[in-house]
PDB file of C-alpha atoms in Angstrom:
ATOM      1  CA  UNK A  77      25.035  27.758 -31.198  1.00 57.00           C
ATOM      2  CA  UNK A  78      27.942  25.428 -29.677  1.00 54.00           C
ATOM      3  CA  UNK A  79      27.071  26.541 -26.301  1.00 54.00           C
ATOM      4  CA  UNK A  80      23.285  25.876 -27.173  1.00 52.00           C
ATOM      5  CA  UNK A  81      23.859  22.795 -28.375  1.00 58.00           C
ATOM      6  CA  UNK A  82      25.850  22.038 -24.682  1.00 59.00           C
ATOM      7  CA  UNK A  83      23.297  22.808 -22.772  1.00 59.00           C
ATOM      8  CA  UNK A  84      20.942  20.612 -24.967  1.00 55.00           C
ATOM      9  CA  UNK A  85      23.277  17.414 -24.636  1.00 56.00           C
ATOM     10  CA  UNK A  86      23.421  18.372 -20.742  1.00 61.00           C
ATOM     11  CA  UNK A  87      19.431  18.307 -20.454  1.00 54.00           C
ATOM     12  CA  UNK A  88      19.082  15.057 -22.377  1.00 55.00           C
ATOM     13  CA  UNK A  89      21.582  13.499 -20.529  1.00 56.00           C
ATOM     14  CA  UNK A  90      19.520  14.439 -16.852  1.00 50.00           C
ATOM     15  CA  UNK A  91      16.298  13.305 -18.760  1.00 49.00           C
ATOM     16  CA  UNK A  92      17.675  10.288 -19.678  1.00 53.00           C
ATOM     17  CA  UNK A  93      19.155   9.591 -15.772  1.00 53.00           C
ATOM     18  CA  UNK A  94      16.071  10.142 -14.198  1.00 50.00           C
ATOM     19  CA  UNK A  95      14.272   7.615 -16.995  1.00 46.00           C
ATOM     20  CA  UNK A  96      16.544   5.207 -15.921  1.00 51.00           C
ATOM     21  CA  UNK A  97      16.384   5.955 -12.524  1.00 48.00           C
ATOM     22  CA  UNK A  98      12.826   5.277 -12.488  1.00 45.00           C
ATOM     23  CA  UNK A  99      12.922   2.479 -14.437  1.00 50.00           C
ATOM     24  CA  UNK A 100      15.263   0.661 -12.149  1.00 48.00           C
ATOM     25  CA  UNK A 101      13.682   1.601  -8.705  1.00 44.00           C
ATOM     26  CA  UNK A 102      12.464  -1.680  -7.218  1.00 48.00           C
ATOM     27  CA  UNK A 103       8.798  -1.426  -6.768  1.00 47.00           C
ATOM     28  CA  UNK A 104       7.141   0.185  -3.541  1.00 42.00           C
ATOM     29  CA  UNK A 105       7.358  -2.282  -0.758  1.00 39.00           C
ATOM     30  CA  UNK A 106       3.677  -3.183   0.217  1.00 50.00           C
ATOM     31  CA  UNK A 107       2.505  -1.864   4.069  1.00 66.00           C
ATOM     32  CA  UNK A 108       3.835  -4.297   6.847  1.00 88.00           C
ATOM     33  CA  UNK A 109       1.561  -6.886   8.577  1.00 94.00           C
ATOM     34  CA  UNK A 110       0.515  -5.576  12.238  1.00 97.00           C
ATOM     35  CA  UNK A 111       2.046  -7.301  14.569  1.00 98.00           C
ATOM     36  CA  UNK A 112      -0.084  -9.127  17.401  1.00 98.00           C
ATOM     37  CA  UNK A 113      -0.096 -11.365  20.644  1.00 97.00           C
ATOM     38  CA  UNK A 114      -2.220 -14.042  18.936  1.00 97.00           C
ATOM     39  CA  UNK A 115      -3.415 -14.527  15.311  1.00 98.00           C
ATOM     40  CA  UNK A 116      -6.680 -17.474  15.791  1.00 98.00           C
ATOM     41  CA  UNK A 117      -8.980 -18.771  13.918  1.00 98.00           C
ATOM     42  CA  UNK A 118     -11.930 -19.988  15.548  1.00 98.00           C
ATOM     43  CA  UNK A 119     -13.645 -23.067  13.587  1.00 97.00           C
ATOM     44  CA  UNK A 120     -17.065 -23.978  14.622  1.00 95.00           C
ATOM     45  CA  UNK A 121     -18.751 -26.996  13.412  1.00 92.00           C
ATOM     46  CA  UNK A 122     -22.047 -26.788  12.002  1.00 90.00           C
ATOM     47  CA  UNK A 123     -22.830 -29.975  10.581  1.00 86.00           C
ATOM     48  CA  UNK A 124     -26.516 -31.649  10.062  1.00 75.00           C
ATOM     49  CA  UNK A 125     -25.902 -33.348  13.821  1.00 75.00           C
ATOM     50  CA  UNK A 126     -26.386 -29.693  15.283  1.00 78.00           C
ATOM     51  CA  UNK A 127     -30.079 -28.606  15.860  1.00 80.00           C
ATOM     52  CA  UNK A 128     -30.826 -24.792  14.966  1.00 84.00           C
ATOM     53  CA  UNK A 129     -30.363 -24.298  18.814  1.00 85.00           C
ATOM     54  CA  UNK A 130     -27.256 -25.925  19.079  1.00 84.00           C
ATOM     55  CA  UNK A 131     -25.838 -23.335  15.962  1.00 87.00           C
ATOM     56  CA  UNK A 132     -27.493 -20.219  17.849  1.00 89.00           C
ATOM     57  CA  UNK A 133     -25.966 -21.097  21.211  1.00 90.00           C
ATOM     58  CA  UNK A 134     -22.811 -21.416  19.551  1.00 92.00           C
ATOM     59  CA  UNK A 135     -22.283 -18.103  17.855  1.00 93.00           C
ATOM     60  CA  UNK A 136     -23.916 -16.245  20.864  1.00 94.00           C
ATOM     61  CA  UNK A 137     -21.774 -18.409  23.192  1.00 94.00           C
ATOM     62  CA  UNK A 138     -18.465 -16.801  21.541  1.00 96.00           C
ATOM     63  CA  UNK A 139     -19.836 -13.705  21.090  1.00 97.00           C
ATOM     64  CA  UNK A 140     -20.510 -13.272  24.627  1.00 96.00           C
ATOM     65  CA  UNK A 141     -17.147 -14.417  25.820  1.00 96.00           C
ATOM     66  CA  UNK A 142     -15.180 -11.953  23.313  1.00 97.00           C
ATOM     67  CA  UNK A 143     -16.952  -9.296  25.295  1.00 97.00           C
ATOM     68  CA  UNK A 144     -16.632 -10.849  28.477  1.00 97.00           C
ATOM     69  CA  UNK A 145     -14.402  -8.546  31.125  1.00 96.00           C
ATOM     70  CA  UNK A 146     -12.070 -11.606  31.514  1.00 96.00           C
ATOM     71  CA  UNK A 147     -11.268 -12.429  27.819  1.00 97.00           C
ATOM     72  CA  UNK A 148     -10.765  -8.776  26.663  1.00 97.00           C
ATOM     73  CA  UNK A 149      -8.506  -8.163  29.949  1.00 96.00           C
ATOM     74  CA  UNK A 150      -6.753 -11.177  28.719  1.00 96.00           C
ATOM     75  CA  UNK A 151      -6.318  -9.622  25.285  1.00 97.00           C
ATOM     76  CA  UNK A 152      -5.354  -5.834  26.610  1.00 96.00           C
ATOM     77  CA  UNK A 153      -3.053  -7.619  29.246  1.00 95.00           C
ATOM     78  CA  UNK A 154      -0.657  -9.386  26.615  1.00 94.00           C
ATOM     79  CA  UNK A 155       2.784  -8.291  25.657  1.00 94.00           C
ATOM     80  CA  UNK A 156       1.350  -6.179  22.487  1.00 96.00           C
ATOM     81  CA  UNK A 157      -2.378  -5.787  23.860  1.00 96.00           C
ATOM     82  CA  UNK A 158      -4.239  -6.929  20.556  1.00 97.00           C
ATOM     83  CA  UNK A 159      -4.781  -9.892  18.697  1.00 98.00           C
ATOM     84  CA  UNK A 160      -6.287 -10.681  15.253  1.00 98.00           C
ATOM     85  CA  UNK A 161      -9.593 -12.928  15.422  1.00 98.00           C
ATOM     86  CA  UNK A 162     -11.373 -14.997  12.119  1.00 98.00           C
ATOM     87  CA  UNK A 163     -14.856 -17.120  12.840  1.00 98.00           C
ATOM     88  CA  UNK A 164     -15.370 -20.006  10.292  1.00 97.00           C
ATOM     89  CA  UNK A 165     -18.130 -22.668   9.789  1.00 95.00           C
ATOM     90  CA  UNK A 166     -17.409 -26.099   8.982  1.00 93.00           C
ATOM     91  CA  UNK A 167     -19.154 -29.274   7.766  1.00 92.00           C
ATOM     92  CA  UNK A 168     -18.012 -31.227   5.345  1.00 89.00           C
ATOM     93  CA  UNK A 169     -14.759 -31.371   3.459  1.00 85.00           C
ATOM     94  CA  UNK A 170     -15.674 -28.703   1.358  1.00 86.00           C
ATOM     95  CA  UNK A 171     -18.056 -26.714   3.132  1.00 88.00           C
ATOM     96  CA  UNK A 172     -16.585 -24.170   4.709  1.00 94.00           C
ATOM     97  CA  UNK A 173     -17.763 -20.684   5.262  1.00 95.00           C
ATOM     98  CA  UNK A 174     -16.283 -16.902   6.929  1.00 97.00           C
ATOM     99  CA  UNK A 175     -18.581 -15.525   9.132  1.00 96.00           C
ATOM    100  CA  UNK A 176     -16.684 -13.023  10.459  1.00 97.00           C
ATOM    101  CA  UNK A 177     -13.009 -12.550   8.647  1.00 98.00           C
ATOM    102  CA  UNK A 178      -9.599 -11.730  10.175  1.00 98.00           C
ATOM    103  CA  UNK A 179     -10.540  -8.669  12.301  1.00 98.00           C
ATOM    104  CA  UNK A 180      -7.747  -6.440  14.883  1.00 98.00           C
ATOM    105  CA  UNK A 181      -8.978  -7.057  18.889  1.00 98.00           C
ATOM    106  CA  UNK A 182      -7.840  -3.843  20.996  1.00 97.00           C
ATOM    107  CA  UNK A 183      -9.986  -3.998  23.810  1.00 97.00           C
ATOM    108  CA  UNK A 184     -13.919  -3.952  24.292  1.00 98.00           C
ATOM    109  CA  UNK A 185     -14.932  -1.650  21.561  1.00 98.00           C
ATOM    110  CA  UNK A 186     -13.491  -3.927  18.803  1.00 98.00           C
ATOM    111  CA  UNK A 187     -14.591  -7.315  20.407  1.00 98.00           C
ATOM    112  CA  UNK A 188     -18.005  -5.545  20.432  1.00 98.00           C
ATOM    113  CA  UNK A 189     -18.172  -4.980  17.002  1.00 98.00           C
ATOM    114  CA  UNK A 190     -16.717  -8.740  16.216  1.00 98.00           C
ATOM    115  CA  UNK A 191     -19.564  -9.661  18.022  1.00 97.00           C
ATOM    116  CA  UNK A 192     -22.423  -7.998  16.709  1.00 97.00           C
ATOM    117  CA  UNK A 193     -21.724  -9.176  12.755  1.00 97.00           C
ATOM    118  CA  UNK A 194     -21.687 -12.686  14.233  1.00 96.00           C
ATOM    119  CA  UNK A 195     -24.554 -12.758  16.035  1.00 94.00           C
ATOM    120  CA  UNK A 196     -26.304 -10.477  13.047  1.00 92.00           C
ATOM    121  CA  UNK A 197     -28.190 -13.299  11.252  1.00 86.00           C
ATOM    122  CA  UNK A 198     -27.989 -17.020  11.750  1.00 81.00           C
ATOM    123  CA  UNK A 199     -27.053 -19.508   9.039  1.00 76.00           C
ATOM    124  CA  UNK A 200     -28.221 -22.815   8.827  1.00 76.00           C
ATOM    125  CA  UNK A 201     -25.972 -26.455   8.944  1.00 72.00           C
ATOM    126  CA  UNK A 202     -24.461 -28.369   6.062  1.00 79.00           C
ATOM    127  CA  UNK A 203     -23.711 -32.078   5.535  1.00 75.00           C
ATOM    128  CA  UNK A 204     -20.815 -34.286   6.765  1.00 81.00           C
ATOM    129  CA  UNK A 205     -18.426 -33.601   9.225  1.00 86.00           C
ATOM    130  CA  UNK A 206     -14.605 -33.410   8.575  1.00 93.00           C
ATOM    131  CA  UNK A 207     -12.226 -32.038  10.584  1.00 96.00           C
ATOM    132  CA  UNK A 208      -9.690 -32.851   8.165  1.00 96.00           C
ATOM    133  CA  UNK A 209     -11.253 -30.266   5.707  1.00 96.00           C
ATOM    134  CA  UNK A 210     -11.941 -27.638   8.247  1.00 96.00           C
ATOM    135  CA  UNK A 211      -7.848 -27.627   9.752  1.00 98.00           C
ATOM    136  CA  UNK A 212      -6.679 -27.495   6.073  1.00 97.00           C
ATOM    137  CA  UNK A 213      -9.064 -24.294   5.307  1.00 98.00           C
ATOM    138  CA  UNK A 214      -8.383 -22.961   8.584  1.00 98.00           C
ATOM    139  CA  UNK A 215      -4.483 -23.144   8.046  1.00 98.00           C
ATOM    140  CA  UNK A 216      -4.778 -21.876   4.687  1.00 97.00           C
ATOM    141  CA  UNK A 217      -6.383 -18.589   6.430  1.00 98.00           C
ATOM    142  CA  UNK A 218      -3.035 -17.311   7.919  1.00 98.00           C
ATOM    143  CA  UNK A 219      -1.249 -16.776   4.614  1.00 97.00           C
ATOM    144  CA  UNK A 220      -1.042 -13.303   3.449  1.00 96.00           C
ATOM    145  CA  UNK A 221      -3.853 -12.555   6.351  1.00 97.00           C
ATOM    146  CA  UNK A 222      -1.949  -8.465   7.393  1.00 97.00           C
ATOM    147  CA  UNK A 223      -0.627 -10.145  10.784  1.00 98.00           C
ATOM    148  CA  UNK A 224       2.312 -11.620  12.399  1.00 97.00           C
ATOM    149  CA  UNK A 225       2.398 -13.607  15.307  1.00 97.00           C
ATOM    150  CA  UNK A 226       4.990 -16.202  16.745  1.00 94.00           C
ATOM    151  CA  UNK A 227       1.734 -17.699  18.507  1.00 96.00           C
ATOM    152  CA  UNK A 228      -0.700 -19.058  15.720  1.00 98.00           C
ATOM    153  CA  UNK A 229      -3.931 -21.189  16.918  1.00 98.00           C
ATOM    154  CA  UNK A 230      -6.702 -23.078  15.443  1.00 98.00           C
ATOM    155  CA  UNK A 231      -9.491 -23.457  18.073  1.00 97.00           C
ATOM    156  CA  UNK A 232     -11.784 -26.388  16.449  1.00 96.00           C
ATOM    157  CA  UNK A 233     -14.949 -27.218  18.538  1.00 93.00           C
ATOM    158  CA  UNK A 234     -17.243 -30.373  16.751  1.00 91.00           C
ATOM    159  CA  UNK A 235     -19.864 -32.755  18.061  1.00 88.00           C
ATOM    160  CA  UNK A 236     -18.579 -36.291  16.267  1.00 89.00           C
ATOM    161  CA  UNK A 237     -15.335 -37.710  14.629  1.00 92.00           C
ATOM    162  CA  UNK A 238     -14.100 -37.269  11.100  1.00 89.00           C
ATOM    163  CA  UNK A 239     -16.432 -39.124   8.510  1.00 87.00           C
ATOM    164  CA  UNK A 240     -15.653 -37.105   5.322  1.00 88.00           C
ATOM    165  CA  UNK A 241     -12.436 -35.977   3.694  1.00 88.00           C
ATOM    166  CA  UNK A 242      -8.920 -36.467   3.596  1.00 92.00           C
ATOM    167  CA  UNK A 243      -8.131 -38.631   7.455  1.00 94.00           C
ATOM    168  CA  UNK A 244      -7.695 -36.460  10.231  1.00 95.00           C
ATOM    169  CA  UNK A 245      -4.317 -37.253  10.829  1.00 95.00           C
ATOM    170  CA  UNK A 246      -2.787 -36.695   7.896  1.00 95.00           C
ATOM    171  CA  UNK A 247      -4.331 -32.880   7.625  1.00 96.00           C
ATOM    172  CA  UNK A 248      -3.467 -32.136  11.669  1.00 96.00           C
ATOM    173  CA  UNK A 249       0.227 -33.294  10.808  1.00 95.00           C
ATOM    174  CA  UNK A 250       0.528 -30.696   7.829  1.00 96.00           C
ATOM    175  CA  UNK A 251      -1.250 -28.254  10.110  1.00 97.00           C
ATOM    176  CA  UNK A 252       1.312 -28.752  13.053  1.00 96.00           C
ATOM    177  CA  UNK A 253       4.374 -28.549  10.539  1.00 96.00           C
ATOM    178  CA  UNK A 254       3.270 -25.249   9.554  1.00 97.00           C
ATOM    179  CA  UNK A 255       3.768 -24.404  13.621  1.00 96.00           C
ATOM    180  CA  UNK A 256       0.142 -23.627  13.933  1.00 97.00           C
ATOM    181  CA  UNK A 257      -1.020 -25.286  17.458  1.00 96.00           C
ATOM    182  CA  UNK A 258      -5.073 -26.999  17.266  1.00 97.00           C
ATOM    183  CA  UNK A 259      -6.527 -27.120  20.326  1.00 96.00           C
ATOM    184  CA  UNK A 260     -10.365 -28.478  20.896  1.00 96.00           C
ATOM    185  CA  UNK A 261     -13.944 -28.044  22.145  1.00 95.00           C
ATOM    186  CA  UNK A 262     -15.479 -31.621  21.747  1.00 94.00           C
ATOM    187  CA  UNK A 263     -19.417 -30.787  22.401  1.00 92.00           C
ATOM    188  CA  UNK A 264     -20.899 -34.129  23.629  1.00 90.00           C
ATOM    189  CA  UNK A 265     -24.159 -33.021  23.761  1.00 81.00           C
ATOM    190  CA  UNK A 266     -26.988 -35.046  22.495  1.00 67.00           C
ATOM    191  CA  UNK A 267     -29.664 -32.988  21.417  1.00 61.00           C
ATOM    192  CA  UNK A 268     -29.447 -32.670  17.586  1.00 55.00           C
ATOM    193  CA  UNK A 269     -29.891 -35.183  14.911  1.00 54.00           C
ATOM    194  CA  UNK A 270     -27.901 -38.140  14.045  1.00 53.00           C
ATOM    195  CA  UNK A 271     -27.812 -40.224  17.006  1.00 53.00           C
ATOM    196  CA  UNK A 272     -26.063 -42.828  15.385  1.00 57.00           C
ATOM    197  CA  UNK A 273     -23.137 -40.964  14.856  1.00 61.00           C
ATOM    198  CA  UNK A 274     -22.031 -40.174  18.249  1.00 70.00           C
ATOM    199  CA  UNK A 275     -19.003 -41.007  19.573  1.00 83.00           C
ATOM    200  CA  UNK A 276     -19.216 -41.650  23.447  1.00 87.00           C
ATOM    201  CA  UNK A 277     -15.854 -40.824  24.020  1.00 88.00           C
ATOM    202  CA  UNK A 278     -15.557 -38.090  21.727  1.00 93.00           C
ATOM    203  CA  UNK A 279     -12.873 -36.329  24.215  1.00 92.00           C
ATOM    204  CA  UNK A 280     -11.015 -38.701  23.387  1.00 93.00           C
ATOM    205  CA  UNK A 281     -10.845 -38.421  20.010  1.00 93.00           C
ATOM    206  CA  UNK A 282      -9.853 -35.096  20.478  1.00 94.00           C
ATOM    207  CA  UNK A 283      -7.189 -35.829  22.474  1.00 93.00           C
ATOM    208  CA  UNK A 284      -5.133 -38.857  20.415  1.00 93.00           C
ATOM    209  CA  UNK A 285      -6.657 -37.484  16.967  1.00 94.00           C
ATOM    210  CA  UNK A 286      -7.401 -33.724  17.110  1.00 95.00           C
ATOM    211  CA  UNK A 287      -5.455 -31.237  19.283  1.00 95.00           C
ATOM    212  CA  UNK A 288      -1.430 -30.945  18.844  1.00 94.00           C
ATOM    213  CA  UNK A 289       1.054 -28.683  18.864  1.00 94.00           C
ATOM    214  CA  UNK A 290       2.992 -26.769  21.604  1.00 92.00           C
ATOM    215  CA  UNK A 291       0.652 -26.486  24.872  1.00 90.00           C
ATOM    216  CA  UNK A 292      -2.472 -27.638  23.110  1.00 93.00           C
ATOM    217  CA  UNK A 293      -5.343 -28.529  25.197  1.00 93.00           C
ATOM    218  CA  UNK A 294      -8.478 -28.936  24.795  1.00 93.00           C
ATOM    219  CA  UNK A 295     -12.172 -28.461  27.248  1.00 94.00           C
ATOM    220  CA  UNK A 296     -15.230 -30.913  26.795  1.00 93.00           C
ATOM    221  CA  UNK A 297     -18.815 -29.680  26.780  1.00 93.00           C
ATOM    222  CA  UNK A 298     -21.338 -32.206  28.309  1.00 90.00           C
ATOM    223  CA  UNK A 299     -24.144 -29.725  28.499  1.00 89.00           C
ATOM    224  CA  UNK A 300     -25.299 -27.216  26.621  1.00 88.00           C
ATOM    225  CA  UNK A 301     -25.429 -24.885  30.019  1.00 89.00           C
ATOM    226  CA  UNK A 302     -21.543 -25.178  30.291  1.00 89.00           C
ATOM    227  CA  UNK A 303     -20.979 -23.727  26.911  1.00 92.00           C
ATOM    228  CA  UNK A 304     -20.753 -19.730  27.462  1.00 91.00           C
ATOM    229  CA  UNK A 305     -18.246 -20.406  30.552  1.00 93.00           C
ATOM    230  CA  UNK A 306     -16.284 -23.298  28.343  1.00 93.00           C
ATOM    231  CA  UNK A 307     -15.587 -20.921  25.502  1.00 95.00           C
ATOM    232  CA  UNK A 308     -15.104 -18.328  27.773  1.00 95.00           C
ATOM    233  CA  UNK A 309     -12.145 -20.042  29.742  1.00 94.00           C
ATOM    234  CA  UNK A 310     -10.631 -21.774  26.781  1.00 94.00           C
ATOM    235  CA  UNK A 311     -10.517 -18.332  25.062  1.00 96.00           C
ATOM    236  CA  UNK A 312      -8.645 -17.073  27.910  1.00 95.00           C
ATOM    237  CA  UNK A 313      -5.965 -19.418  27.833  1.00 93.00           C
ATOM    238  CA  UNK A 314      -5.568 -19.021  24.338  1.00 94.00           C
ATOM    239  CA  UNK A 315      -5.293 -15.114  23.823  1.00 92.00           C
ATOM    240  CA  UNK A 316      -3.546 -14.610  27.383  1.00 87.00           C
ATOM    241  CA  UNK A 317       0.203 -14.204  27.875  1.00 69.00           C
ATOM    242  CA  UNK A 318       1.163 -17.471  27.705  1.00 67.00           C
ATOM    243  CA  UNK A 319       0.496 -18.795  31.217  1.00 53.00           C
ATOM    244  CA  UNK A 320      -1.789 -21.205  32.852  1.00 46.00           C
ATOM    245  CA  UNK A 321      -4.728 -19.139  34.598  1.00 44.00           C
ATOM    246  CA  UNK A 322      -6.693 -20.545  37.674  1.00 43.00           C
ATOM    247  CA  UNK A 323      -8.539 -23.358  36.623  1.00 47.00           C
ATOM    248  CA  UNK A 324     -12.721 -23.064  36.407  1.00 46.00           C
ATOM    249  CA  UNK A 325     -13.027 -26.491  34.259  1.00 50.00           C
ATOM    250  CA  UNK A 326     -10.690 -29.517  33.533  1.00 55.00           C
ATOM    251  CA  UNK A 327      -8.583 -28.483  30.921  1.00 56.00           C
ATOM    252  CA  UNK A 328      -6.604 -31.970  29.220  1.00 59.00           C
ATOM    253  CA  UNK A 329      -3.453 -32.249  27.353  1.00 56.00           C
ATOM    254  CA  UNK A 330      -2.061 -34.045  24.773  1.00 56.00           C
ATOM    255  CA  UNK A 331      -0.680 -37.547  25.504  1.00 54.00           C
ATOM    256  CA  UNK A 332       1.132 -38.400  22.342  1.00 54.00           C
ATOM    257  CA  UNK A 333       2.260 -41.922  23.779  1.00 49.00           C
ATOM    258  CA  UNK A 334      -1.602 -43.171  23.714  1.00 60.00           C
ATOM    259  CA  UNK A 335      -3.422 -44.981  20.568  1.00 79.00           C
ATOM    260  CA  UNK A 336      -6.422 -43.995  19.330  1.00 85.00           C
ATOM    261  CA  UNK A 337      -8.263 -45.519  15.865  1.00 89.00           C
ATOM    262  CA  UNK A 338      -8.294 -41.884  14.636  1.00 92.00           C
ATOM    263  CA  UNK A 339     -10.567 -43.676  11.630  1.00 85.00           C
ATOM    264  CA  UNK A 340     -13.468 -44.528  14.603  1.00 88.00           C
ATOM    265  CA  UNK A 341     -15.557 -41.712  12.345  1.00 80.00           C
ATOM    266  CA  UNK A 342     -14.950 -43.086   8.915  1.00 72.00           C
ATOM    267  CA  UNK A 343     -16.002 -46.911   9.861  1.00 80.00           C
ATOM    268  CA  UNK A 344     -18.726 -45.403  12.095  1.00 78.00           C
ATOM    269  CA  UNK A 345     -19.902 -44.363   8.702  1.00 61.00           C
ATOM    270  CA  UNK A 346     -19.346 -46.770   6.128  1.00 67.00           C
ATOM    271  CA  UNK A 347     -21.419 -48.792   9.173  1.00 59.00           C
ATOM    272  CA  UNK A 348     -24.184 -47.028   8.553  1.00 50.00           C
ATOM    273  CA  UNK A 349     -23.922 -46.570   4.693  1.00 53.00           C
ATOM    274  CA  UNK A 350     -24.288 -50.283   4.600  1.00 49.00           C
ATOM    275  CA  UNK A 351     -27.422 -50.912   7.277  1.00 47.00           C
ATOM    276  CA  UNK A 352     -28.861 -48.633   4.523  1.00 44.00           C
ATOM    277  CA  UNK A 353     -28.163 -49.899   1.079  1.00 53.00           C
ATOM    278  CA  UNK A 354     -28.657 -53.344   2.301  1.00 49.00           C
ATOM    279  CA  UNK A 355     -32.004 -55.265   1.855  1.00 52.00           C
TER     280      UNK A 355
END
């Protein structure tokens, strides 16, 4: 019975170590993020300015350049050979939309498939244009997003200054102190609505207000026609090892001794808010 009794004590007392044992173990560590060359959101501007052409140009424009040969060679050539991809929409401050979310580039297959669900139905614009709100939704999209990169962009393209939202300064500063670099695709095109709006010198803008960062640049669009080869060459100089490749187009960096009224968009505006209210 004593030696009975032993063995009993001797069970409970490996029951009661493994209990504890389990108790105690931290919990299992969640799956790594995958590593890539490039993590970017691309953040395309469909406000009431752009004309249903304009917004079908765009999403066809960049899905033909993620399958063009030189773009996926640029992604296949880099250091890891892939890169993580996200298209948003943008209008107003909060009018944002996913198109196609975060998605793993390998080579032609992949860019293939990114392409297809964004050229698989069309959506139509929203009001007000703020490039304030779009950079702070776009930033917000690299948290927790399953991939690391030490190069993070934000590749805004827009037809007219801020006019809605937080000032544009004040969200590209938090964006740059996060380390992610903006660079831009001002489209001065005049074909949709909202004449009064544009900006003449919306490259400009870009460059005093918009772009920032380490090597930001950014590539106006004066014509519709130059769109497929703009995005095309901008995309290779942002998913490429980093490394200025021949130049096709003028490509413009940031001076950050000029001045700029970075509120040209807000005033333009309130302009027009009061030719309408008054009498």
């Amino acid at each position: 019975a004593i030696a009975a009794s032993s063995r009993l004590a001797r069970f409970g007392a490996v029951v009661l170590t493994l209990v504890t044992s389990l108790l105690v173990m931290p919990p299992k560590a969640q799956s790594a993020d995958i590593e890539v060359d490039v993590e970017l959101v691309l953040a395309v501007d469909v406000s009431r300015s752009m004309s249903p052409r304009e917004l079908e140009i765009q999403r066809r424009g960049y899905a033909e350049a993620l399958t063009s040969r030189e773009v996926v060679s640029a992604i296949t050539g880099g250091l890891l050979g892939r890169v993580a991809v996200q298209y948003v929409e943008w209008a107003g401050s909060r009018s944002q939309r996913i198109i196609v979310d975060w998605t793993l580039i390998r080579g032609l297959a992949e860019a293939q498939s990114f392409a297809a669900r964004l050229t698989a139905h069309f959506d139509s614009s929203m009001r007000r244009t703020s490039i304030s709100g779009a950079l702070q939704f776009a930033a917000r999209q690299f948290d927790g997003n399953g991939f690391q990169s030490y190069r993070r962009i934000i590749d805004i393209s827009g037809d007219g200054p801020n006019n809605h939202g937080r000032p544009v300064l004040a969200a590209r500063g938090e964006t740059l102190a996060r380390g992610i670099v903006i660079n831009g695709l001002p489209l001065m095109t005049r074909e949709g609505l909202g004449s009064q709006f544009y900006l003449k010198d919306l490259d400009e803008y870009y460059r005093h207000c918009v772009i920032g960062g380490p090597g930001a640049f950014f590539l106006p669009v004066l014509d519709w026609q130059q769109f497929p080869v703009a995005v095309r060459h901008k995309l290779v100089m942002e998913l490429a090892t980093p490394q200025a490749p021949p130049a096709i187009m003028p490509i413009y960096i940031r001076n950050v001794e000029d001045s700029y009224d970075c509120m040209i968009g807000e005033k333009i505006w309130e302009d027009f808010m009061d030719d309408w209210i008054s009498p």
